[in-house]
PDB file of C-alpha atoms in Angstrom:
ATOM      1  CA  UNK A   1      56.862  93.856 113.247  1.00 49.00           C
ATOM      2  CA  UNK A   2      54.401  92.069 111.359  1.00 52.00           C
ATOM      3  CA  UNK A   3      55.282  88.230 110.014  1.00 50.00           C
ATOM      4  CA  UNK A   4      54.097  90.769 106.239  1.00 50.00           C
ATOM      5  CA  UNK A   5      56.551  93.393 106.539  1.00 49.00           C
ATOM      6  CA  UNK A   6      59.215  90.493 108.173  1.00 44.00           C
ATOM      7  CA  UNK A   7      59.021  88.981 104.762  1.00 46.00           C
ATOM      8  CA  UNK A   8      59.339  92.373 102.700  1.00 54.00           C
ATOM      9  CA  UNK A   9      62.181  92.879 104.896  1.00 41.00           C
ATOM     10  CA  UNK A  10      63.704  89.904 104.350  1.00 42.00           C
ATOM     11  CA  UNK A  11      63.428  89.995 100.417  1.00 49.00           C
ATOM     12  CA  UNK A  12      65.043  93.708 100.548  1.00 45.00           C
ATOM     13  CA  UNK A  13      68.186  92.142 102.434  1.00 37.00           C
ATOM     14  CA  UNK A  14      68.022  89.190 100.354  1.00 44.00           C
ATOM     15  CA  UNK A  15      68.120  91.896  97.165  1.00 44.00           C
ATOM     16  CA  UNK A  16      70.983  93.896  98.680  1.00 40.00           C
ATOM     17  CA  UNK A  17      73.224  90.401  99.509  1.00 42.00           C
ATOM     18  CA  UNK A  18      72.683  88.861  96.267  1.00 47.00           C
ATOM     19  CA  UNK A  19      74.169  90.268  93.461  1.00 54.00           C
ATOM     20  CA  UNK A  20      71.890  91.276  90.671  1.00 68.00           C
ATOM     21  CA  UNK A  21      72.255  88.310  87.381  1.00 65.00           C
ATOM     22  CA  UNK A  22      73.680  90.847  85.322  1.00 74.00           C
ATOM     23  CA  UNK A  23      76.507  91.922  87.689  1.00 85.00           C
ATOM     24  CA  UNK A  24      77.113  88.149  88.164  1.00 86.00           C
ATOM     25  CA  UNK A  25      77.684  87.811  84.405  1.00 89.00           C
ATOM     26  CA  UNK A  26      80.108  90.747  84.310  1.00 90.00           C
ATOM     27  CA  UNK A  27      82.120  89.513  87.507  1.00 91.00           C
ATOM     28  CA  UNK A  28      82.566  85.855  85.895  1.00 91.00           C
ATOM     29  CA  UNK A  29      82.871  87.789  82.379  1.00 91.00           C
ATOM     30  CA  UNK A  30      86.018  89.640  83.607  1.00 90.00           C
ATOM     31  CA  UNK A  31      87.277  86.490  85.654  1.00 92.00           C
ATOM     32  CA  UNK A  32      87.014  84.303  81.995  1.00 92.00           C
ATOM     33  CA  UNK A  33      88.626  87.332  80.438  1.00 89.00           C
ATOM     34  CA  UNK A  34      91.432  87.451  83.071  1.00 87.00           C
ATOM     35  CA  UNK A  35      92.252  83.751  82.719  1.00 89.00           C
ATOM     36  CA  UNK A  36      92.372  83.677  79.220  1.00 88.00           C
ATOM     37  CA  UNK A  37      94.496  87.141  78.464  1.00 82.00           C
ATOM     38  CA  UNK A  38      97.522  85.373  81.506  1.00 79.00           C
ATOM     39  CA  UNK A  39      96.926  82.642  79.696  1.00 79.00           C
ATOM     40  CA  UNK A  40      95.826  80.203  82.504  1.00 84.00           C
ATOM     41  CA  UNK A  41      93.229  78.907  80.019  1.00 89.00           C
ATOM     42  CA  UNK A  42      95.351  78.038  76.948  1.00 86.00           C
ATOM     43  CA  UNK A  43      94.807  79.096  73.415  1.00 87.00           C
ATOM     44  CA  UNK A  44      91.989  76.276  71.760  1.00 89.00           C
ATOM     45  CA  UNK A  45      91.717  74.802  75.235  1.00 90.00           C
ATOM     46  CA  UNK A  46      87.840  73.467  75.225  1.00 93.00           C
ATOM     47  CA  UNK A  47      85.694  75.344  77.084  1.00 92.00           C
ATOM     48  CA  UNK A  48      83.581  72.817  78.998  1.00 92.00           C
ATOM     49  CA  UNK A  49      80.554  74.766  81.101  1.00 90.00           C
ATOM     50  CA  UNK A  50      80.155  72.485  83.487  1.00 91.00           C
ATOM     51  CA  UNK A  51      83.861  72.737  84.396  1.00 91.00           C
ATOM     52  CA  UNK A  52      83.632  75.942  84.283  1.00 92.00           C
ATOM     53  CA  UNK A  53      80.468  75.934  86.559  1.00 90.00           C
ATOM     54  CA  UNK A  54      82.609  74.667  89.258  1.00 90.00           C
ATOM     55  CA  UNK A  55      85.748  76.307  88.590  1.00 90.00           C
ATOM     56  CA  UNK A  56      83.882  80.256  89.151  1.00 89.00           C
ATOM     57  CA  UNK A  57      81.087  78.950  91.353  1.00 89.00           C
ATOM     58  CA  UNK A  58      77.931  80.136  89.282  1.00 90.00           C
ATOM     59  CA  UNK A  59      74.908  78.353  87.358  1.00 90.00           C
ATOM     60  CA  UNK A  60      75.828  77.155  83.856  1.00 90.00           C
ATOM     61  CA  UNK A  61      73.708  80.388  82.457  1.00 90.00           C
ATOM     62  CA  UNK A  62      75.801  82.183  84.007  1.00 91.00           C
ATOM     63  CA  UNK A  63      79.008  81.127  82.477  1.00 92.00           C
ATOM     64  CA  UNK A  64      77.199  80.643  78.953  1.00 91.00           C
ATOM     65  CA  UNK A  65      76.476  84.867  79.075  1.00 92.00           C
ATOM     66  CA  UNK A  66      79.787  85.424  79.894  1.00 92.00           C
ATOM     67  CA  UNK A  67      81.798  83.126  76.917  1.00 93.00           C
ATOM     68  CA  UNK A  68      79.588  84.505  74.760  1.00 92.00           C
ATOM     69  CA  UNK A  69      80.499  88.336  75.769  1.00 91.00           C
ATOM     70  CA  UNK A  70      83.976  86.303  75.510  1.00 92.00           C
ATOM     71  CA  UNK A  71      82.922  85.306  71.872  1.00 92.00           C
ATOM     72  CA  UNK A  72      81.747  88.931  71.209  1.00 87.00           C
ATOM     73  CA  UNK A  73      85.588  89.959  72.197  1.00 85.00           C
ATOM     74  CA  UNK A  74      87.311  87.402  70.110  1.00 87.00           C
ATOM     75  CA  UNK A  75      89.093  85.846  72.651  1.00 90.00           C
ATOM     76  CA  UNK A  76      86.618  82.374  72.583  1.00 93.00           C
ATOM     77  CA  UNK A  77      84.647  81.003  69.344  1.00 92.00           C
ATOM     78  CA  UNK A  78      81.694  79.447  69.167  1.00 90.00           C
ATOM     79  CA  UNK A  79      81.633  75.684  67.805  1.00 80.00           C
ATOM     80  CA  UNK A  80      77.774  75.746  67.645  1.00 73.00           C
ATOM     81  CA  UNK A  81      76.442  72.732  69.193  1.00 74.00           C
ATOM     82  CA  UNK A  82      80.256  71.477  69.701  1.00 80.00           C
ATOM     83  CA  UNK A  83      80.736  74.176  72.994  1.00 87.00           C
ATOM     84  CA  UNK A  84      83.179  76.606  73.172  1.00 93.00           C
ATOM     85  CA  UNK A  85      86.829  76.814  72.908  1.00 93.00           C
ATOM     86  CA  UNK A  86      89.582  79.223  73.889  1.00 92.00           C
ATOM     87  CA  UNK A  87      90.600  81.314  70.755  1.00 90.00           C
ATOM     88  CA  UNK A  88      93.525  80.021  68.348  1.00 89.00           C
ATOM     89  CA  UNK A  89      96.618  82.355  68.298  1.00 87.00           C
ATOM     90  CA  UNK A  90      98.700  82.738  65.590  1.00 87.00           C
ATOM     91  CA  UNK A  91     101.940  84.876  63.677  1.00 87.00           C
ATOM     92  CA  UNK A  92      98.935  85.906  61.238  1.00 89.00           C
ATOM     93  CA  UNK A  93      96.525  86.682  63.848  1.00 89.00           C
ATOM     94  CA  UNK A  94      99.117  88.725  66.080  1.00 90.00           C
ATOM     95  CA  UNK A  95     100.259  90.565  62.671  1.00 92.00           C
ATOM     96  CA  UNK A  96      96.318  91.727  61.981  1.00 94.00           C
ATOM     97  CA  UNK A  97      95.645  92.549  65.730  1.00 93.00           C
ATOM     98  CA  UNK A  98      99.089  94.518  65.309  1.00 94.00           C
ATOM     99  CA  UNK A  99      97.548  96.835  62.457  1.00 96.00           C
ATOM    100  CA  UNK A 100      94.661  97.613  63.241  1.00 95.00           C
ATOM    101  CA  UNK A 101      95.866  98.597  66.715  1.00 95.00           C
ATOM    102  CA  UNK A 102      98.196 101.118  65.119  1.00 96.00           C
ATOM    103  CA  UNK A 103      95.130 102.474  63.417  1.00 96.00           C
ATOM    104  CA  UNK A 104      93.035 102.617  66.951  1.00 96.00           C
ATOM    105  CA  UNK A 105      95.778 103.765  69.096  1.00 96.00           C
ATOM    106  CA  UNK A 106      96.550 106.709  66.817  1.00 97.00           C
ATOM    107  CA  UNK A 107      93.177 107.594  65.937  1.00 97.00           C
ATOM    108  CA  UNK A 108      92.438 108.147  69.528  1.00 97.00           C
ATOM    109  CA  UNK A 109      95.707 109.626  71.109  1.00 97.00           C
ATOM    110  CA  UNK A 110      95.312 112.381  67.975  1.00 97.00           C
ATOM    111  CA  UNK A 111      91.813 113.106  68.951  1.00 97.00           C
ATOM    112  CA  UNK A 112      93.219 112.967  73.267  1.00 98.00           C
ATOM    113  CA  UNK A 113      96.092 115.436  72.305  1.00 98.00           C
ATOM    114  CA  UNK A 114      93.614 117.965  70.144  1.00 98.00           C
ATOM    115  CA  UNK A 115      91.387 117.533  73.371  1.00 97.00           C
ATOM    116  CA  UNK A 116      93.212 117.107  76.762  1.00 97.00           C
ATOM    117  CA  UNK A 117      93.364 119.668  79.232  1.00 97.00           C
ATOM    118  CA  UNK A 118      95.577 120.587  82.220  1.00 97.00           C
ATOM    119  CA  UNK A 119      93.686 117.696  83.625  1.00 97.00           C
ATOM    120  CA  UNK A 120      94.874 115.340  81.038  1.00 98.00           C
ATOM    121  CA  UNK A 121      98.343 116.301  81.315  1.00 98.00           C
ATOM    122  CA  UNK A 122      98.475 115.826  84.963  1.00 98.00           C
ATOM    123  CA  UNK A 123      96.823 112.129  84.498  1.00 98.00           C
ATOM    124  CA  UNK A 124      99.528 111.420  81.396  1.00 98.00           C
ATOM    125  CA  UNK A 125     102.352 112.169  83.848  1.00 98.00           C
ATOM    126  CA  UNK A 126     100.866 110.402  86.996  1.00 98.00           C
ATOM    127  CA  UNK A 127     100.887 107.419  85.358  1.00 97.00           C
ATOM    128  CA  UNK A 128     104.262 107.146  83.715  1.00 97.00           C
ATOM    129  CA  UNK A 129     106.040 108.246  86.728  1.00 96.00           C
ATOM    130  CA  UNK A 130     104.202 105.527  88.636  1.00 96.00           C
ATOM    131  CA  UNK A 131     105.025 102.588  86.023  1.00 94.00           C
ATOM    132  CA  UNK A 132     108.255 103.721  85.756  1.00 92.00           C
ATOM    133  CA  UNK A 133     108.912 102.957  89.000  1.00 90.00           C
ATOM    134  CA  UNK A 134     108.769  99.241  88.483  1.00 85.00           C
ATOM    135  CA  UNK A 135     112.140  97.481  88.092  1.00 73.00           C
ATOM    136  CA  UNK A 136     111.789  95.845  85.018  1.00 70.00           C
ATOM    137  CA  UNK A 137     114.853  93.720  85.954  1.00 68.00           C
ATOM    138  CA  UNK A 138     112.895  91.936  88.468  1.00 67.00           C
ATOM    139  CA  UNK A 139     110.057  90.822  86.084  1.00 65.00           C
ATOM    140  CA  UNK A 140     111.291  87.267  84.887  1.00 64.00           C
ATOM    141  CA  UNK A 141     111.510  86.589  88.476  1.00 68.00           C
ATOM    142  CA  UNK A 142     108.523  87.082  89.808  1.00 73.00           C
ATOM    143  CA  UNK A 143     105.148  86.791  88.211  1.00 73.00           C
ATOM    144  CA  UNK A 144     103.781  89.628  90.629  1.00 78.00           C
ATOM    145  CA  UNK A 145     106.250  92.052  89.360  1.00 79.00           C
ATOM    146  CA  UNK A 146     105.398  91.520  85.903  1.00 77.00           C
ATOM    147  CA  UNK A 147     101.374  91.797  86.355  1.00 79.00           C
ATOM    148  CA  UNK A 148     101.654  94.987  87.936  1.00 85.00           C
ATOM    149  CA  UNK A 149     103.997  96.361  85.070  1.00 85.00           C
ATOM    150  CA  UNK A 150     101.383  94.925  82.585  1.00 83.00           C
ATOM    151  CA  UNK A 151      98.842  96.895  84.854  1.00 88.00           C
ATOM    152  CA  UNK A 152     100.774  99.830  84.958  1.00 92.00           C
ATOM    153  CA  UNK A 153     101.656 100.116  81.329  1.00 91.00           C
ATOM    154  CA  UNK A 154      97.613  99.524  80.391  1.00 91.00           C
ATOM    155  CA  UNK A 155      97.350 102.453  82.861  1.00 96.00           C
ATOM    156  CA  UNK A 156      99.872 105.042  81.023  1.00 97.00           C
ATOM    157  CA  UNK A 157      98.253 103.985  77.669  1.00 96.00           C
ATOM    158  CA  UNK A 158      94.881 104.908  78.952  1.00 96.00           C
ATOM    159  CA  UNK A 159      95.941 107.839  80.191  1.00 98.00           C
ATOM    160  CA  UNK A 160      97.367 109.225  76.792  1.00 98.00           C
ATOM    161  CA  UNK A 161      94.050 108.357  75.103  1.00 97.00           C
ATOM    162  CA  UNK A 162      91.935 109.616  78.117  1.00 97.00           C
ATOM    163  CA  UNK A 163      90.668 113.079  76.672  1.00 97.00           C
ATOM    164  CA  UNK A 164      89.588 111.006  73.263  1.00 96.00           C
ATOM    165  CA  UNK A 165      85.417 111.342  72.768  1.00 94.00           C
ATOM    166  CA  UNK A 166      84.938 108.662  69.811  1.00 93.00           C
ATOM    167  CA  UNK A 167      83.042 105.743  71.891  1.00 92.00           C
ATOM    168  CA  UNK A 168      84.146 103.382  69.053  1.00 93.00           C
ATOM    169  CA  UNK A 169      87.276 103.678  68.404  1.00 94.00           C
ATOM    170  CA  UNK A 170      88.021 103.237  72.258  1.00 92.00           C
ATOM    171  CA  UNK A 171      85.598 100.228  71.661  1.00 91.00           C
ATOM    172  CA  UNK A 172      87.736  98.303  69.352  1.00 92.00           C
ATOM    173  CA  UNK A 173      91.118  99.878  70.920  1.00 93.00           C
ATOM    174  CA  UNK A 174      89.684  98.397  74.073  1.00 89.00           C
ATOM    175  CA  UNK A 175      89.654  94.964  72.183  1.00 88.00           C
ATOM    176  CA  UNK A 176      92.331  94.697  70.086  1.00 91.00           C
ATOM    177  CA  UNK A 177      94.338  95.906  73.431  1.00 88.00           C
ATOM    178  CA  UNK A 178      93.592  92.466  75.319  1.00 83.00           C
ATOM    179  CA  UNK A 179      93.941  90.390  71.864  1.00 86.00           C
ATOM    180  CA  UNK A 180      97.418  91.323  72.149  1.00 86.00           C
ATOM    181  CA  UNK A 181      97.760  91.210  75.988  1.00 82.00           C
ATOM    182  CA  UNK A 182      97.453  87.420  75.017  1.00 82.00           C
ATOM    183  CA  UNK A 183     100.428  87.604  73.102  1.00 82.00           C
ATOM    184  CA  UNK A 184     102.614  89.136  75.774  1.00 76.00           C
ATOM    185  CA  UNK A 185     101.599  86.288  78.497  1.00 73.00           C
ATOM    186  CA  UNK A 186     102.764  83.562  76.040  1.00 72.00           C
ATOM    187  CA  UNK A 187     106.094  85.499  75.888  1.00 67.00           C
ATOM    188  CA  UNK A 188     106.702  86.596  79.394  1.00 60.00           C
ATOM    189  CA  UNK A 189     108.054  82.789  80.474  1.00 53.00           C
ATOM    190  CA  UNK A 190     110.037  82.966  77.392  1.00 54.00           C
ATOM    191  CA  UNK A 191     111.572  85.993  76.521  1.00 55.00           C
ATOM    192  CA  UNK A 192     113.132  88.530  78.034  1.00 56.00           C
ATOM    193  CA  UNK A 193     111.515  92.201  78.803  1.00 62.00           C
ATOM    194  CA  UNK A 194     112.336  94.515  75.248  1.00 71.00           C
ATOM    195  CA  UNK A 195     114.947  96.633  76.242  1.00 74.00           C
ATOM    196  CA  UNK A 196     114.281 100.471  75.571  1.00 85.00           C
ATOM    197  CA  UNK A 197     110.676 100.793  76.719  1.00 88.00           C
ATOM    198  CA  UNK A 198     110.649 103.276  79.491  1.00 90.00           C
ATOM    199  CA  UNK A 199     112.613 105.302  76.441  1.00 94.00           C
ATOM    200  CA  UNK A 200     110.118 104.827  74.218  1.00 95.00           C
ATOM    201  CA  UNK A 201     106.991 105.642  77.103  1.00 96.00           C
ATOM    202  CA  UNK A 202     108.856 108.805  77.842  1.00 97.00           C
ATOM    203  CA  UNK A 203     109.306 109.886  73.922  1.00 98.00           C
ATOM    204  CA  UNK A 204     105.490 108.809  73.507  1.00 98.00           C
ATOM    205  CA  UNK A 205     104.998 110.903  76.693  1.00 98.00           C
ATOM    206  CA  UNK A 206     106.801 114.419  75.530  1.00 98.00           C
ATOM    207  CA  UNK A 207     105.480 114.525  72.169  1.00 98.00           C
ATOM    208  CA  UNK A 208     102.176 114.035  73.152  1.00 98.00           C
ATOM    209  CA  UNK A 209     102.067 116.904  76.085  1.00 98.00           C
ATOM    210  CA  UNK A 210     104.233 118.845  73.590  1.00 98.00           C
ATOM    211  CA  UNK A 211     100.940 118.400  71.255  1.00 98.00           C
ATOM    212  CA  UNK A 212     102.971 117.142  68.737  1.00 98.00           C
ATOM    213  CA  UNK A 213     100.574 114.785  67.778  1.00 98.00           C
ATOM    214  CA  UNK A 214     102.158 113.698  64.190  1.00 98.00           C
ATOM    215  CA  UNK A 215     105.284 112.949  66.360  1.00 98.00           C
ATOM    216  CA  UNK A 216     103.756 110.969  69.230  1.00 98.00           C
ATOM    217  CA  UNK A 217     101.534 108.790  66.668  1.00 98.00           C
ATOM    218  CA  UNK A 218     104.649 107.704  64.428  1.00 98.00           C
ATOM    219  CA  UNK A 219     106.367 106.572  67.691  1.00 98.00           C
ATOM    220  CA  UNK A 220     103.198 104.554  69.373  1.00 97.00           C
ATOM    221  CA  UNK A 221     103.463 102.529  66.207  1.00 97.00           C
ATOM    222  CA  UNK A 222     106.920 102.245  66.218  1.00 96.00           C
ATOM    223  CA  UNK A 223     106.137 100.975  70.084  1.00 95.00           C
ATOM    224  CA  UNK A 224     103.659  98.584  69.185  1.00 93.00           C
ATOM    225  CA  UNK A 225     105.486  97.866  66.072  1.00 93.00           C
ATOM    226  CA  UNK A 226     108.821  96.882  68.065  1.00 90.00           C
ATOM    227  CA  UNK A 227     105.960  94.801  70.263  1.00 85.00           C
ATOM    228  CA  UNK A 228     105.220  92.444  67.337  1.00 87.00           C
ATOM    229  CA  UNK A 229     108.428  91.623  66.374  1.00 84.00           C
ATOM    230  CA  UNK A 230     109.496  90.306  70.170  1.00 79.00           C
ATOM    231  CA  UNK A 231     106.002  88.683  70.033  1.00 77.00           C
ATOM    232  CA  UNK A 232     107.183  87.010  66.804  1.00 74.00           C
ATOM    233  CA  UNK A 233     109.726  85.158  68.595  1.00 73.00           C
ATOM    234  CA  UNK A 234     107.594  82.882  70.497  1.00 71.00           C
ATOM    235  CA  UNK A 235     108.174  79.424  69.318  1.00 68.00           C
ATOM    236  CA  UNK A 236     105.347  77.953  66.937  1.00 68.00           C
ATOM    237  CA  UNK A 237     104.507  74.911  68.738  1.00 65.00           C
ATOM    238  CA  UNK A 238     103.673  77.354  71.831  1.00 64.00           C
ATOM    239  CA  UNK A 239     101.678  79.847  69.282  1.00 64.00           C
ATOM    240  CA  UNK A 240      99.926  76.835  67.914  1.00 61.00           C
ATOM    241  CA  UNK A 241     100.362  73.245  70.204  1.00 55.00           C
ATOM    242  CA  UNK A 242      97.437  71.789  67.860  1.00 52.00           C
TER     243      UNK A 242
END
């Protein structure tokens, strides 16, 4: 082999091993995203790049791509030439995220009833058989436990709204979805799990493959509904510390 093709070699393995910059941005992207919806980066926590640099191992362009996605999500804000800073929560903030997911989640489990197939059906029941075979008992005792019910749960929601075609309003679902997951890490140390939800998946469940979509939409927001009101709970110096 020539020392020519050697290098052309090279730079094709080199291109292979490396991940591409935009795949890097997404990777640290969903690692910021991660951190902030457990709550392992604390609401209006200052979001220092260099820190940050360190903490996920990539160049400081990196990490500015990524909080800015983050900014684009709501979940950091932008303090101009101040940096960045992990979003505020608040009762106010939870009660508007709580509305306007009503409005997504029904919007798009109407159009995923009208539209799902055999398909669909099978995916719906998949995944509620499979997160209801998490012991919910066991999830103030073990952190594990409780992140693969929060897994599992996104999972069955995602399956109802799977046959849904509007790329927007699964867009700001998609959103307003992890705005809230915030929410439910602040209140998994202090609360207990809501009694009644594997009722109210299963109602949500039969209406919907009954195609009774009126039915299945008034009891998602009575779901996310009975959501806010455990959410509301959390103490105000742990909403807000200041």
């Amino acid at each position: 082999m020539s020392a020519p093709q050697a290098k052309q070699l090279a730079r094709k393995i080199h291109a292979v091993e490396l991940p591409s910059v935009k795949t890097l941005i997404e990777k640290v992207y969903g690692e910021l995203k991660r951190d902030i919806v457990r709550g392992y980066l604390r609401p209006r926590a200052k979001l220092r790049v260099e820190a940050l640099r360190a903490r996920y191992q990539v160049s400081s362009s990196t990490i500015r791509e990524a909080l800015l996605l983050l900014v684009a999500d709501a979940l950091v804000t932008s303090e101009g030439q101040r940096g960045f800073r992990v979003a505020p929560v608040s009762l106010d903030d939870l009660r508007e995220i709580t509305t306007l997911r009503k409005m997504m989640e029904t919007m798009a489990l109407r159009e995923s009833i009208a539209l799902g197939d055999d398909n669909w059906e099978s995916g719906v029941v998949a995944a509620f058989h499979k997160l209801s075979l998490i012991d919910t008992r066991r999830m103030r005792k073990s952190e594990e436990v409780a992140r693969e019910w929060d897994k599992r749960n996104h999972a069955f929601h995602e399956a109802l709204i799977a046959a849904a075609k509007s790329s927007w309003v699964r867009h700001f679902r998609h959103i307003l979805y992890h705005s809230s997951e915030r929410y439910r890490a602040l209140s998994v140390a202090i609360l207990n799990v809501r009694p009644g939800v594997g009722q109210e998946h299963k109602a949500i469940m039969d209406a919907a493959l009954a195609r009774d979509a009126d039915l299945a939409c008034r009891l998602t927001e009575e779901h996310i509904e009975r959501n806010f009101a455990m959410f509301s709970r959390i103490p105000k110096d742990v909403l807000d510390p200041g």
